[in-house]
Amino acid sequence: GERFIDFLENEVPCKVKKSKKLIGTDVKSNISNYKFTSLVEIAPLCKDDLLYLPKGLAKSQSSINRLCLVKNVGEVMQIVDPVTGQIGTVSGGDFWGNYFRPLVTAARSRMGRYVVLDQTPVWEEKNNAKRQTSKQKRRVAELTLMKESDMGTSDSQVVVRSHLGYLCKSGDTVLCYNLTDTNIVDDEARENLEKTNMQDVVVVRKLYG
């Protein structure tokens, strides 16, 4: 049991509570029997989940956008801003101290298939405290997308910025969250996203093959 708990602690952000209960004592031999119990709570987050971070946690991550994606889950969790490509790292302590649940869980049924019609690299001013401000090529690009189901029947298109833009070219297929089609139950997230005019479509991953 202890080995399995050690394995979990090294693989995912988790919280462990241990307890022991006295079952009985043999007074003559001075031997006691205990029942040991371990309760493991695993962070309810998976790769590609869409998050809306608590304000304090986002600020501690170099003021990353509060709307972000889970990039990787391990002993610590990597998150990425789907618009700028900024990356943050959330430790288990950070997560449990600012407990939150995903805004949208990464189920294929919640993602829409979009076809890339055009791709334009984006150049941004990147400020580095140790260096002078300079233009540096980022992996961000503007993508012109159309729902795969609309191909041939509609001219409806959407232009978004994506951290995966550098991987995409015309004709590729990507999976996206469409926030206009998503029932967001977090009132704060819904109100703030409306105020900030966040793009409605968030690119999650590129499909290959």
Short mmCIF file of C-alpha atoms in Angstrom, two decimals:
data_model
loop_
_atom_site.label_atom_id
_atom_site.label_comp_id
_atom_site.label_asym_id
_atom_site.label_seq_id
_atom_site.Cartn_x
_atom_site.Cartn_y
_atom_site.Cartn_z
CA GLY A 1 0.00 0.00 0.00
CA GLU A 2 2.78 2.46 0.89
CA ARG A 3 4.54 1.78 -2.41
CA PHE A 4 1.37 2.48 -4.36
CA ILE A 5 0.87 5.77 -2.49
CA ASP A 6 4.49 6.73 -3.21
CA PHE A 7 3.84 5.95 -6.88
CA LEU A 8 0.75 8.19 -6.94
CA GLU A 9 2.58 11.05 -5.23
CA ASN A 10 5.25 10.91 -7.94
CA GLU A 11 2.75 10.74 -10.82
CA VAL A 12 -0.16 13.07 -10.00
CA PRO A 13 -0.95 15.94 -7.62
CA CYS A 14 -2.58 14.23 -4.66
CA LYS A 15 -3.30 14.67 -0.97
CA VAL A 16 -2.75 11.85 1.50
CA LYS A 17 -4.31 11.43 4.94
CA LYS A 18 -3.12 8.59 7.18
CA SER A 19 -4.63 7.25 10.40
CA LYS A 20 -4.25 4.28 12.69
CA LYS A 21 -6.70 2.60 15.06
CA LEU A 22 -5.88 0.33 17.96
CA ILE A 23 -7.56 -3.06 17.44
CA GLY A 24 -6.32 -4.88 20.52
CA THR A 25 -3.42 -5.32 22.94
CA ASP A 26 -1.92 -8.46 24.43
CA VAL A 27 -0.88 -7.30 27.91
CA LYS A 28 1.27 -10.39 28.59
CA SER A 29 3.39 -10.05 25.47
CA ASN A 30 3.01 -6.26 25.30
CA ILE A 31 2.05 -6.52 21.61
CA SER A 32 -0.58 -4.25 20.09
CA ASN A 33 -2.45 -4.62 16.82
CA TYR A 34 -3.28 -1.52 14.79
CA LYS A 35 -5.36 -0.93 11.70
CA PHE A 36 -3.73 1.56 9.33
CA THR A 37 -5.84 3.54 6.86
CA SER A 38 -4.67 5.81 4.05
CA LEU A 39 -6.99 8.15 2.19
CA VAL A 40 -5.65 9.47 -1.13
CA GLU A 41 -7.42 12.32 -2.93
CA ILE A 42 -6.25 12.88 -6.50
CA ALA A 43 -6.59 16.26 -8.20
CA PRO A 44 -9.62 15.97 -10.57
CA LEU A 45 -7.73 17.32 -13.58
CA CYS A 46 -6.67 15.71 -16.85
CA LYS A 47 -4.64 16.70 -19.91
CA ASP A 48 -6.59 19.11 -22.17
CA ASP A 49 -9.08 20.14 -19.47
CA LEU A 50 -10.12 23.78 -19.82
CA LEU A 51 -9.54 25.70 -16.57
CA TYR A 52 -10.51 29.02 -15.10
CA LEU A 53 -7.85 29.66 -12.47
CA PRO A 54 -8.50 31.40 -9.15
CA LYS A 55 -7.28 34.99 -9.37
CA GLY A 56 -4.47 34.57 -6.82
CA LEU A 57 -3.14 31.42 -8.44
CA ALA A 58 -3.09 33.05 -11.90
CA LYS A 59 -1.18 36.03 -10.47
CA SER A 60 1.41 33.72 -8.90
CA GLN A 61 1.98 32.19 -12.35
CA SER A 62 3.37 35.43 -13.80
CA SER A 63 -0.20 36.70 -14.26
CA ILE A 64 -1.08 34.00 -16.78
CA ASN A 65 -4.50 34.22 -18.41
CA ARG A 66 -7.05 32.71 -16.02
CA LEU A 67 -8.55 30.73 -18.91
CA CYS A 68 -6.00 28.06 -19.72
CA LEU A 69 -5.53 24.43 -20.70
CA VAL A 70 -3.90 21.56 -18.84
CA LYS A 71 -0.79 20.74 -20.86
CA ASN A 72 0.58 17.87 -18.78
CA VAL A 73 -0.24 16.21 -15.46
CA GLY A 74 2.52 14.72 -13.34
CA GLU A 75 3.92 15.36 -9.89
CA VAL A 76 3.28 18.97 -10.87
CA MET A 77 0.79 20.20 -13.46
CA GLN A 78 1.75 22.22 -16.51
CA ILE A 79 -0.79 24.72 -17.81
CA VAL A 80 -0.74 26.79 -20.99
CA ASP A 81 -2.51 29.94 -22.13
CA PRO A 82 -4.22 28.80 -25.37
CA VAL A 83 -3.97 32.30 -26.87
CA THR A 84 -0.43 33.48 -25.99
CA GLY A 85 1.36 30.18 -25.36
CA GLN A 86 2.52 31.28 -21.89
CA ILE A 87 3.25 28.27 -19.69
CA GLY A 88 2.84 27.90 -15.93
CA THR A 89 3.51 25.16 -13.39
CA VAL A 90 1.05 24.32 -10.60
CA SER A 91 2.35 22.20 -7.73
CA GLY A 92 0.18 19.97 -5.58
CA GLY A 93 0.41 22.51 -2.76
CA ASP A 94 -0.69 25.32 -5.08
CA PHE A 95 -3.65 23.27 -6.27
CA TRP A 96 -4.92 22.14 -2.86
CA GLY A 97 -4.40 25.63 -1.46
CA ASN A 98 -6.52 27.11 -4.29
CA TYR A 99 -8.86 24.19 -4.98
CA PHE A 100 -10.80 24.42 -8.23
CA ARG A 101 -12.46 22.13 -10.72
CA PRO A 102 -12.14 22.20 -14.53
CA LEU A 103 -14.42 24.53 -16.45
CA VAL A 104 -14.74 21.90 -19.20
CA THR A 105 -13.46 18.32 -18.92
CA ALA A 106 -11.46 16.88 -21.79
CA ALA A 107 -14.03 14.55 -23.35
CA ARG A 108 -14.04 14.16 -27.14
CA SER A 109 -17.81 14.74 -27.09
CA ARG A 110 -17.17 18.27 -25.77
CA MET A 111 -14.73 19.16 -28.54
CA GLY A 112 -15.65 20.19 -32.06
CA ARG A 113 -13.69 19.34 -35.19
CA TYR A 114 -12.52 22.37 -37.18
CA VAL A 115 -10.62 22.60 -40.47
CA VAL A 116 -7.75 25.08 -40.81
CA LEU A 117 -8.28 27.33 -43.84
CA ASP A 118 -5.36 29.69 -43.27
CA GLN A 119 -2.48 30.31 -40.86
CA THR A 120 -0.67 33.58 -40.13
CA PRO A 121 2.28 33.72 -37.67
CA VAL A 122 1.97 36.32 -34.93
CA TRP A 123 4.92 38.46 -33.80
CA GLU A 124 4.62 39.97 -30.35
CA GLU A 125 6.69 42.21 -28.14
CA LYS A 126 8.15 40.02 -25.43
CA ASN A 127 9.52 41.77 -22.37
CA ASN A 128 12.40 40.10 -20.55
CA ALA A 129 13.65 41.82 -17.39
CA LYS A 130 17.24 40.75 -18.02
CA ARG A 131 17.29 41.87 -21.63
CA GLN A 132 16.04 44.76 -23.66
CA THR A 133 12.58 44.45 -25.10
CA SER A 134 12.82 42.82 -28.52
CA LYS A 135 10.62 41.17 -31.06
CA GLN A 136 10.90 37.43 -30.64
CA LYS A 137 9.17 34.84 -32.72
CA ARG A 138 6.50 33.08 -30.71
CA ARG A 139 4.77 29.85 -31.54
CA VAL A 140 1.47 31.67 -31.70
CA ALA A 141 -0.39 32.05 -35.00
CA GLU A 142 -3.76 33.29 -36.16
CA LEU A 143 -5.87 30.50 -37.58
CA THR A 144 -8.89 30.84 -39.84
CA LEU A 145 -11.16 27.92 -38.99
CA MET A 146 -14.39 26.38 -40.21
CA LYS A 147 -16.43 23.66 -38.54
CA GLU A 148 -15.87 20.38 -40.33
CA SER A 149 -19.63 19.79 -40.36
CA ASP A 150 -20.14 23.15 -42.14
CA MET A 151 -17.81 22.39 -45.03
CA GLY A 152 -19.73 22.71 -48.29
CA THR A 153 -22.91 23.94 -46.63
CA SER A 154 -21.91 27.22 -44.94
CA ASP A 155 -19.40 30.04 -45.30
CA SER A 156 -19.20 30.62 -41.54
CA GLN A 157 -15.59 31.07 -40.43
CA VAL A 158 -13.83 32.08 -37.22
CA VAL A 159 -10.39 33.63 -36.72
CA VAL A 160 -8.57 32.75 -33.49
CA ARG A 161 -5.10 32.90 -32.00
CA SER A 162 -3.64 29.61 -30.89
CA HIS A 163 -0.58 28.35 -29.05
CA LEU A 164 -0.58 25.45 -31.53
CA GLY A 165 -0.68 27.72 -34.56
CA TYR A 166 2.92 26.97 -35.52
CA LEU A 167 1.99 23.30 -35.98
CA CYS A 168 -0.94 23.97 -38.27
CA LYS A 169 -1.26 24.52 -41.99
CA SER A 170 -4.15 24.82 -44.42
CA GLY A 171 -6.16 21.60 -44.57
CA ASP A 172 -5.29 20.38 -41.05
CA THR A 173 -7.99 19.37 -38.58
CA VAL A 174 -7.99 20.59 -34.99
CA LEU A 175 -10.13 19.86 -31.94
CA CYS A 176 -11.58 22.91 -30.21
CA TYR A 177 -13.83 23.98 -27.36
CA ASN A 178 -16.58 26.31 -28.49
CA LEU A 179 -17.48 28.44 -25.47
CA THR A 180 -20.75 29.63 -27.04
CA ASP A 181 -21.96 26.01 -27.10
CA THR A 182 -20.70 25.25 -23.59
CA ASN A 183 -22.81 25.49 -20.47
CA ILE A 184 -20.46 27.33 -18.10
CA VAL A 185 -21.76 26.83 -14.55
CA ASP A 186 -19.08 28.99 -12.91
CA ASP A 187 -20.80 32.39 -12.65
CA GLU A 188 -17.55 34.32 -12.12
CA ALA A 189 -15.93 32.68 -15.14
CA ARG A 190 -18.94 33.32 -17.37
CA GLU A 191 -19.22 36.99 -16.40
CA ASN A 192 -15.49 37.70 -16.72
CA LEU A 193 -15.19 35.94 -20.07
CA GLU A 194 -18.04 38.08 -21.41
CA LYS A 195 -16.36 41.26 -20.11
CA THR A 196 -12.94 40.47 -21.58
CA ASN A 197 -14.31 39.48 -25.00
CA MET A 198 -12.38 36.21 -24.91
CA GLN A 199 -12.43 34.39 -28.23
CA ASP A 200 -15.25 31.86 -28.40
CA VAL A 201 -13.19 29.02 -29.92
CA VAL A 202 -10.20 27.55 -28.06
CA VAL A 203 -7.90 25.22 -29.99
CA VAL A 204 -7.03 22.17 -27.88
CA ARG A 205 -5.04 19.87 -30.14
CA LYS A 206 -4.16 19.06 -33.73
CA LEU A 207 -5.28 15.75 -35.21
CA TYR A 208 -2.77 13.66 -37.12
CA GLY A 209 -3.34 10.96 -39.70
#
